Short mmCIF file of C-alpha atoms in Angstrom, two decimals:
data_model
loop_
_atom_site.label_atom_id
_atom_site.label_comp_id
_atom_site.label_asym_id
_atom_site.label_seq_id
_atom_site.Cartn_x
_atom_site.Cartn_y
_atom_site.Cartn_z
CA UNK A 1048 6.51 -38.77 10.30
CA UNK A 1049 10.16 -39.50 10.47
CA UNK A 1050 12.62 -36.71 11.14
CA UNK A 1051 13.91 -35.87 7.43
CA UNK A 1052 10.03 -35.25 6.98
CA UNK A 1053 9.38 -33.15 9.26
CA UNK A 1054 12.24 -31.50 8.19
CA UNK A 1055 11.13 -30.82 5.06
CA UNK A 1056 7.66 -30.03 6.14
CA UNK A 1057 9.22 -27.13 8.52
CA UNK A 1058 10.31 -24.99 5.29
CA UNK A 1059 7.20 -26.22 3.42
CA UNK A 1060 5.29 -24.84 6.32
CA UNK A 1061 6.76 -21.30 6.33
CA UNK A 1062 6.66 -20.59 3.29
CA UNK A 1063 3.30 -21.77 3.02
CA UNK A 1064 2.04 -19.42 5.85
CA UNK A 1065 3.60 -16.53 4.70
CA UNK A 1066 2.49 -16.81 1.45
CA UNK A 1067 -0.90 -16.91 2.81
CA UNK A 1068 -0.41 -13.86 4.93
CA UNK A 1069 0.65 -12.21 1.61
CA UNK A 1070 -2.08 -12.90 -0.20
CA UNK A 1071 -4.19 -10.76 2.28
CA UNK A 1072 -2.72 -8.14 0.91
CA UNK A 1073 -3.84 -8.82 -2.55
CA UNK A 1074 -6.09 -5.27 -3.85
CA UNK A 1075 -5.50 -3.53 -0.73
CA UNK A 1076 -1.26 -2.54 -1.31
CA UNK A 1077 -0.43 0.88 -0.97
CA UNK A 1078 0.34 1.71 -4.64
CA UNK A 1079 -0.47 -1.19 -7.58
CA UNK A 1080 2.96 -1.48 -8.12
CA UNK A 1081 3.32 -2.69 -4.44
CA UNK A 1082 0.35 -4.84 -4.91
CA UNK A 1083 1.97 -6.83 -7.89
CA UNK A 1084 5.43 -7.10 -5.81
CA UNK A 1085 3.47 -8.69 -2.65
CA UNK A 1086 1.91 -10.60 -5.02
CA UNK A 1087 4.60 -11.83 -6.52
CA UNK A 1088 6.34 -12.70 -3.53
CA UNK A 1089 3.28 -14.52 -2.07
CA UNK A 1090 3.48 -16.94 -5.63
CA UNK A 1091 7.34 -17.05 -5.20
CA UNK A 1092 6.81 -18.77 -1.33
CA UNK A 1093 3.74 -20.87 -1.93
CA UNK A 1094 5.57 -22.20 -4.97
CA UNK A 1095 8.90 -23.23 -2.40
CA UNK A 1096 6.09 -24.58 -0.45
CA UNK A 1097 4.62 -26.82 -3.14
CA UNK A 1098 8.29 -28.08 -3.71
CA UNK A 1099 8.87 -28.78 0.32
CA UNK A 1100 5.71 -30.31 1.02
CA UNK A 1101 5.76 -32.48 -1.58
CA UNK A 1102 9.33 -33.80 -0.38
CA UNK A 1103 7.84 -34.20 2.88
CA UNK A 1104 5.31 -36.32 1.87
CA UNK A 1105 7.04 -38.54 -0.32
CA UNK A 1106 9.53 -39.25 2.56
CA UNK A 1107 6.98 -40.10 4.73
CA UNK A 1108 5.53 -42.56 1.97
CA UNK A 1109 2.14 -42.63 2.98
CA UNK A 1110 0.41 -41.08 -0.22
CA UNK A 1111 0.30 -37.19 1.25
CA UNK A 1112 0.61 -34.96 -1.45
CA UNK A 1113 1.62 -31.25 -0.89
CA UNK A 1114 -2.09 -30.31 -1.11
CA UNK A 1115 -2.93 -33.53 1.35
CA UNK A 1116 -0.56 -31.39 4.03
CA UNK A 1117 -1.29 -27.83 3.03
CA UNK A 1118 -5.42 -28.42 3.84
CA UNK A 1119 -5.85 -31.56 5.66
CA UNK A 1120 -3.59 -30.64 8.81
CA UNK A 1121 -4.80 -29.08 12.14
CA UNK A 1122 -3.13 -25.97 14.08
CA UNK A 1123 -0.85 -28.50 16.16
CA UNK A 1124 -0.05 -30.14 13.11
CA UNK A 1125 2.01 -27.06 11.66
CA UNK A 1126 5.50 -26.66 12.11
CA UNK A 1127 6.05 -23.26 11.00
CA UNK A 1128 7.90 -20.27 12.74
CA UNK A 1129 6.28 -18.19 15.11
CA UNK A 1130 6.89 -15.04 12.88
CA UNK A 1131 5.24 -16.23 9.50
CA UNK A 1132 2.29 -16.23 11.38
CA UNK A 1133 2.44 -13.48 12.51
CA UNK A 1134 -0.81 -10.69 11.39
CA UNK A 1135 -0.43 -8.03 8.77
CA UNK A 1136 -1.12 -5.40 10.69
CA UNK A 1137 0.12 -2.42 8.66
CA UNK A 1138 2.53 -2.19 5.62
CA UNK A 1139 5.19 -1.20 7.76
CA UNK A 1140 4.68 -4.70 10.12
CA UNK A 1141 4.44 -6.55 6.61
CA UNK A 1142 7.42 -5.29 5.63
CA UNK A 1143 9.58 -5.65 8.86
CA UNK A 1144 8.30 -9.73 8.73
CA UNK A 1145 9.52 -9.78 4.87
CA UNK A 1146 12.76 -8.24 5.82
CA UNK A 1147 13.87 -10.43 9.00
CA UNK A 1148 12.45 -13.31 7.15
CA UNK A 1149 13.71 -13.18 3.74
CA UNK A 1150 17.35 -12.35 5.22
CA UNK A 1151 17.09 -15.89 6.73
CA UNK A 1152 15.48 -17.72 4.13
CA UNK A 1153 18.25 -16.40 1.95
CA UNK A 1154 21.17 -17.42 4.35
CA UNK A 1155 19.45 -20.88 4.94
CA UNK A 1156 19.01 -21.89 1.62
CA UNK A 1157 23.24 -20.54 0.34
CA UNK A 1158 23.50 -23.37 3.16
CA UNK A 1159 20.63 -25.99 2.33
CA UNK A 1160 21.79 -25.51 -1.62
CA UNK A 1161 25.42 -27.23 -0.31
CA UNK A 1162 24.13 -30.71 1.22
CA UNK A 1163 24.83 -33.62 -0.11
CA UNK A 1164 20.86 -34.37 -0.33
CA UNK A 1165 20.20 -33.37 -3.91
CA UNK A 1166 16.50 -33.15 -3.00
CA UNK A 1167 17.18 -30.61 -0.37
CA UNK A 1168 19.75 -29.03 -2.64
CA UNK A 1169 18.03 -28.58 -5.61
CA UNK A 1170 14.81 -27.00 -3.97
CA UNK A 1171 17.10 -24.50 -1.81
CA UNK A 1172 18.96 -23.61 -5.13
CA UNK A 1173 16.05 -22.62 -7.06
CA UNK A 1174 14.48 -20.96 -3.77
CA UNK A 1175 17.70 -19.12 -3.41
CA UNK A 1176 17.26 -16.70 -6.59
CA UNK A 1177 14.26 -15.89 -5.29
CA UNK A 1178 14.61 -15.26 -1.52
CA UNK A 1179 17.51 -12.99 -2.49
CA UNK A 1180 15.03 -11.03 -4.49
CA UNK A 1181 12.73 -11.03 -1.31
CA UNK A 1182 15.46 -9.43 0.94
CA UNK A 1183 16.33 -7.00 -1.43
CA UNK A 1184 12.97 -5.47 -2.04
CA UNK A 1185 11.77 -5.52 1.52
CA UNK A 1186 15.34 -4.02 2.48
CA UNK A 1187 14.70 -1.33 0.60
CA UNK A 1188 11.23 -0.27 2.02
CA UNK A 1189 12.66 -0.51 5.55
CA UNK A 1190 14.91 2.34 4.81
CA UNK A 1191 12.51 3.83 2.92
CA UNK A 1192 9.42 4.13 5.88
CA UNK A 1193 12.55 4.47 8.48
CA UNK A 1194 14.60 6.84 7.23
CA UNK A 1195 10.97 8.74 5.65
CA UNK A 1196 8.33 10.59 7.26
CA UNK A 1197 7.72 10.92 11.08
CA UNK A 1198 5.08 8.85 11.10
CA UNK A 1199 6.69 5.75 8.22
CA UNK A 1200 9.38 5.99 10.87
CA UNK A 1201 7.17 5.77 14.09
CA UNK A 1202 5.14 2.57 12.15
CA UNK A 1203 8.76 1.11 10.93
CA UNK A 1204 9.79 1.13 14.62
CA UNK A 1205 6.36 -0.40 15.69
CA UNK A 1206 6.47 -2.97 13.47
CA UNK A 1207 9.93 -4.65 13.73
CA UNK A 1208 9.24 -4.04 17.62
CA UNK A 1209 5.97 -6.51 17.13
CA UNK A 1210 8.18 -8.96 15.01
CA UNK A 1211 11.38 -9.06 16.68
CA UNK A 1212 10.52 -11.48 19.65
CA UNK A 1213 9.93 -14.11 16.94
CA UNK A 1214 12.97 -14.24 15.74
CA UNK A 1215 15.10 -16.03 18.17
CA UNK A 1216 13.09 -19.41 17.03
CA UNK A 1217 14.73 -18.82 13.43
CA UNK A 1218 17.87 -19.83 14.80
CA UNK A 1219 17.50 -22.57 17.69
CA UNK A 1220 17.98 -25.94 16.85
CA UNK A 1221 16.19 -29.18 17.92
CA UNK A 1222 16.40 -33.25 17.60
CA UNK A 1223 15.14 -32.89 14.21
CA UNK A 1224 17.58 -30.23 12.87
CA UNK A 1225 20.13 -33.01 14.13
CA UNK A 1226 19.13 -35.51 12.65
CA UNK A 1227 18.80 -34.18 9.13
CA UNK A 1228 22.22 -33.02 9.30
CA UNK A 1229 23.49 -36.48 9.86
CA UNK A 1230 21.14 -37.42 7.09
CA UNK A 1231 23.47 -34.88 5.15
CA UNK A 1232 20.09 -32.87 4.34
CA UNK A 1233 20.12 -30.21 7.20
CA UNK A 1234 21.52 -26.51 7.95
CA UNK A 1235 23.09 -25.70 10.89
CA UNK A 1236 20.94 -22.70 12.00
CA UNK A 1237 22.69 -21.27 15.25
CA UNK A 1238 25.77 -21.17 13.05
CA UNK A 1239 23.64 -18.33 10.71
CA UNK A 1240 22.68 -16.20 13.30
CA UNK A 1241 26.35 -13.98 13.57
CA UNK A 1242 25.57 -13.22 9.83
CA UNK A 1243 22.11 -12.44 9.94
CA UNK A 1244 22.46 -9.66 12.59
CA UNK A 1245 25.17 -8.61 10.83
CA UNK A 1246 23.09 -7.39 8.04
CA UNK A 1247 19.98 -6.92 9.89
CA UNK A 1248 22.14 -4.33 11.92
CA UNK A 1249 23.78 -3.05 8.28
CA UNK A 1250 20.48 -2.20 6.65
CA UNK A 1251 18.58 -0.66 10.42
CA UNK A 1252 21.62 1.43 10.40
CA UNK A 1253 20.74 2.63 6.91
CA UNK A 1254 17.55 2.96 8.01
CA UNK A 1255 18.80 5.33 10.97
CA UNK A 1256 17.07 2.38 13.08
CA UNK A 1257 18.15 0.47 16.08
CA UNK A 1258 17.75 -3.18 16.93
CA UNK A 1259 14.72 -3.57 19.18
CA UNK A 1260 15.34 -3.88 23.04
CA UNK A 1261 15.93 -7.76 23.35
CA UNK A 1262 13.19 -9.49 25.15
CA UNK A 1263 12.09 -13.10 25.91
CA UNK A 1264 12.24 -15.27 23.04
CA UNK A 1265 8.87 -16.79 22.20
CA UNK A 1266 9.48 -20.32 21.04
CA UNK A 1267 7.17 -23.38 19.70
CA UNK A 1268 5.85 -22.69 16.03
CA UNK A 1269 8.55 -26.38 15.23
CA UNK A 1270 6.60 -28.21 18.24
CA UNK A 1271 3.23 -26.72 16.77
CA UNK A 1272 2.81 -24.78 19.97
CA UNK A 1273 1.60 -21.83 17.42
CA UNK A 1274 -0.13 -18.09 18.66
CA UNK A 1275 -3.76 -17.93 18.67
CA UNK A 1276 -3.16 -16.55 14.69
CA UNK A 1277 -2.84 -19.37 12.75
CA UNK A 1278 -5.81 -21.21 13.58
CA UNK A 1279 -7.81 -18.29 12.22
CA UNK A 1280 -5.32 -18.27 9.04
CA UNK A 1281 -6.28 -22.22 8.68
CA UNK A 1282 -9.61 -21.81 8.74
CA UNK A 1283 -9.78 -19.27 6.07
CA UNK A 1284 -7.38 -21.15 3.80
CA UNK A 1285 -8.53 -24.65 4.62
CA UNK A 1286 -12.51 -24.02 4.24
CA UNK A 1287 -13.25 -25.14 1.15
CA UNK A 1288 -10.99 -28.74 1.32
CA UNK A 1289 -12.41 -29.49 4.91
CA UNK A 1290 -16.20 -29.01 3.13
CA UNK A 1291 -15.37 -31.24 0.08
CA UNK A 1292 -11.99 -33.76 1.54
CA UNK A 1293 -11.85 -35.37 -1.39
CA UNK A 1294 -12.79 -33.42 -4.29
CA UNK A 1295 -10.32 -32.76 -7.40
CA UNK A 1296 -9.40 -29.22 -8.32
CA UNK D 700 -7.99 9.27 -7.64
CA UNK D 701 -6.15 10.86 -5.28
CA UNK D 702 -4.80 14.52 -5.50
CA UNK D 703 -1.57 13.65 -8.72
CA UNK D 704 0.59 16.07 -6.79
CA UNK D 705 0.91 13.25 -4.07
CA UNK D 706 1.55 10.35 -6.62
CA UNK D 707 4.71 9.08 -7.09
CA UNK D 708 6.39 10.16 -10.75
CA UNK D 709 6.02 7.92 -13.77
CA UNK D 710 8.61 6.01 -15.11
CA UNK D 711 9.20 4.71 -18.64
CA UNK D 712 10.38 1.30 -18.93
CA UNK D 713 12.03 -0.38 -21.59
CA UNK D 714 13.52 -4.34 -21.57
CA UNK D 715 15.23 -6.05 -23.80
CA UNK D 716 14.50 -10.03 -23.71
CA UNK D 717 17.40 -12.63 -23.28
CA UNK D 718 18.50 -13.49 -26.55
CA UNK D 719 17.28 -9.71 -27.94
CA UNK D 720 19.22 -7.01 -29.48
CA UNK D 721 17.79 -3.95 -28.52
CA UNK D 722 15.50 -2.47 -25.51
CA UNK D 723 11.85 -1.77 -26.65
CA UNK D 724 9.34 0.13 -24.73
CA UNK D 725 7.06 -1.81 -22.96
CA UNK D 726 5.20 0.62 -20.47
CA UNK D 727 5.48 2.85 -17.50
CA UNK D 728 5.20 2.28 -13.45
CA UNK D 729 4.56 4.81 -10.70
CA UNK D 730 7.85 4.69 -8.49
CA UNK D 731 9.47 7.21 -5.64
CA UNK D 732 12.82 7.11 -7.00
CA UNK D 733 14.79 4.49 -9.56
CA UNK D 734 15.91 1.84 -7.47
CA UNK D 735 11.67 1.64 -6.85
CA UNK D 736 10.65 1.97 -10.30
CA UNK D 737 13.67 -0.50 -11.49
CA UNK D 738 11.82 -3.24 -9.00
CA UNK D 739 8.37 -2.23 -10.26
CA UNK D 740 9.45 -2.96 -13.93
CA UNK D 741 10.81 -5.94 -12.76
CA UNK D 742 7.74 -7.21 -11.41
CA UNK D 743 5.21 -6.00 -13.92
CA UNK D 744 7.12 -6.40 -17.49
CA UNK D 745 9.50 -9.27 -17.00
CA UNK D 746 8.16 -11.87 -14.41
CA UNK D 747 12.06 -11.82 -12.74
CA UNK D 748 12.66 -14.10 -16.02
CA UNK D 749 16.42 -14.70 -16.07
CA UNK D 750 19.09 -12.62 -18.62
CA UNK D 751 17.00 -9.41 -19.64
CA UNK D 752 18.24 -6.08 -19.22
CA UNK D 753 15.86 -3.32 -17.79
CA UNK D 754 15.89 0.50 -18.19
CA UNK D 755 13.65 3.10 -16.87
CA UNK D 756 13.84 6.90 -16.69
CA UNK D 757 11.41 9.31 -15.54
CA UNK D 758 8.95 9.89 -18.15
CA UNK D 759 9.52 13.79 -17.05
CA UNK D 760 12.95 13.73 -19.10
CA UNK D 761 11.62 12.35 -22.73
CA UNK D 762 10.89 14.77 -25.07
CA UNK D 763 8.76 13.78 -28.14
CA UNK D 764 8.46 15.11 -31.59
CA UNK D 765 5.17 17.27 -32.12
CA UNK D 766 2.66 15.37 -33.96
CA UNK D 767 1.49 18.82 -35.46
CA UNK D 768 5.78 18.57 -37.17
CA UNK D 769 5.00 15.29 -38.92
CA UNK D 770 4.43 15.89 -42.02
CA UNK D 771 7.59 18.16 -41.86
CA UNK D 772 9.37 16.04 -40.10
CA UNK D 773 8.84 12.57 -41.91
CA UNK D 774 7.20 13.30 -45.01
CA UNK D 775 10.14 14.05 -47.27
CA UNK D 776 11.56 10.87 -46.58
CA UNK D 777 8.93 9.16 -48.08
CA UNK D 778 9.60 10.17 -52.21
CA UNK D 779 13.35 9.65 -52.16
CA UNK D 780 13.56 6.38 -53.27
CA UNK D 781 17.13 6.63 -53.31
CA UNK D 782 17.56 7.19 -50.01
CA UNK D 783 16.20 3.71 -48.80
CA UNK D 784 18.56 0.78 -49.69
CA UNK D 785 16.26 -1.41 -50.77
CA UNK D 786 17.89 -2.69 -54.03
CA UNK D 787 20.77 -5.15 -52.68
CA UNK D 788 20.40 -8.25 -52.00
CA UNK D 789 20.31 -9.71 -48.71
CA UNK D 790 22.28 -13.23 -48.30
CA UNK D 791 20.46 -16.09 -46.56
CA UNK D 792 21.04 -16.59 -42.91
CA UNK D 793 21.66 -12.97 -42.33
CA UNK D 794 19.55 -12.17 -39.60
CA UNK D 795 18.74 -8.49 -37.28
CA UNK D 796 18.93 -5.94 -40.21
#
């Protein structure tokens, strides 16, 4: 795959992932109401992935469609972050994954919806309206279970602790980031970070929450270096394409 | 179902559609507070479809008319022809009366 391909995969494969992680949570939501928002949000990111992947694949010009890349790839083929991956655990994890990762999807794509590759552009535009929606919603339930009962705030605490590590990769940049900025398609993600903990720190301190302690950055979800997670992920949500490759649905 | 003291309140929502005049009812959502119950609706009536306008209020704050009052209420309406202008004419292309 050339680089403004892989590129494009990248975002295809987060929001792909996460929108698989959501849709664990189908049925089993605290409240219906909660169910329907997950829900929603799950559609919202496997519908940005649909758009992504299927730019990646018609770069690469070798007759992938987005489904081709969503169930025919491996673990090492994968190219998502580190954090979409990352388990449900409890609605409180969930939540603090939404809320670190929707504030970056929504700064990325005010960025991606600038370049001068209308592809790029056009997908991050449309993506924008509802990332923004995202960071909203999850914002509000980590003030909510933080600034709640003893035990919301205990599980709040716990579960940005689990995701926090994961969040470093968001941010550092590679050959391929490079190159699809010269290609006039690409974000420059060290240059969001100032922002982002800007209002990651605004909305913990509504949340009478502090930052996590900082700790080593774990890095390699771009290089498909992935956590023993997403294998298990793949297999559930490949199953039925690796049984019948070439079937039509 | 659980014990109802532990459930969040109700909340009425009503919407009014891009390109409509007024908001209608359209249902209710369980919500902790308004900001909750304003996503809720969001969610489950409108499909985050662009330019509609979305109200809710706790359902604990209407107060309806007593069935049992209707015919007091609504019936002497009904033999007044007078009251109801019905007689005029309406011009073509007059629409939302």
């Amino acid at each position: 795959m050339n680089m403004l391909a892989t590129y494009a995969l990248r975002w295809g494969d987060d929001s792909l992932i996460l929108g698989q992680r959501l849709g664990e949570w189908c049925g089993h939501a605290p409240a219906l109401e909660v169910d329907l928002s997950l829900a929603n949000i799950a559609l919202d990111q496997i519908g940005q992935a649909t758009h992504f992947l299927g730019l990646a694949g018609a770069i690469e010009g070798k007759g992938r469609d987005a489904d081709h890349l969503a169930f025919r790839r491996d673990v090492m083929d994968f190219s998502n972050c580190l954090l979409v991956e990352q388990p449900n655990g409890d609605f409180a994890q969930t939540m603090a994954r939404q809320f670190l990762f929707s504030h970056y999807q929504v700064l990325l794509f005010e960025q991606m919806a600038l370049v001068k590759d209308e592809r790029f552009a056009a997908i991050a535009a449309k993506a924008l309206k509802e990332v923004s929606y995202h960071a909203q919603l999850a914002g509000d339930w980590i003030v909510r279970l933080g600034d709640g009962t003893e035990e919301s705030r205990a599980r709040m605490i716990a579960g940005l602790d689990w995701m926090w590590r994961f969040t470093d990769e968001l941010f550092a940049m590679d050959e391929v980031d490079a190159a699809a900025i010269d290609a006039g398609a690409g974000v420059d993600k060290a240059a969001l970070r100032a922002m982002w903990d800007k209002r990651i720190d605004a909305m913990l301190a509504e949340a009478t929450l502090t930052r996590p302690a900082p700790r080593r950055a774990t890095l390699g979800g771009r290089q498909g270096r992935h956590s023993e997670h997403l294998g298990h992920l793949l297999s559930d949500m490949q199953f039925l394409q690796r049984a019948y490759p070439d079937a039509t649905w | 179902m659980s014990d109802p003291s532990k459930e969040w309140p109700l909340w009425e929502v009503f919407v009014r559609g891009k390109g409509g005049l007024s908001h209608r009812h359209v249902g209710s959502v369980h919500a902790a507070d308004a900001k909750m119950a304003l996503e809720h609706a969001r969610d489950t009536y409108t499909r985050r479809m662009e330019g509609v306008s979305l109200w809710v209020l706790p359902s604990a704050q209407i107060v309806s008319s007593d069935p049992g009052d209707a015919a007091a209420l609504f019936e002497p309406a009904e033999d007044k022809v007078y009251r109801h202008p019905t007689f005029y004419k309406v011009p073509d292309g007059i629409t939302h009366i």
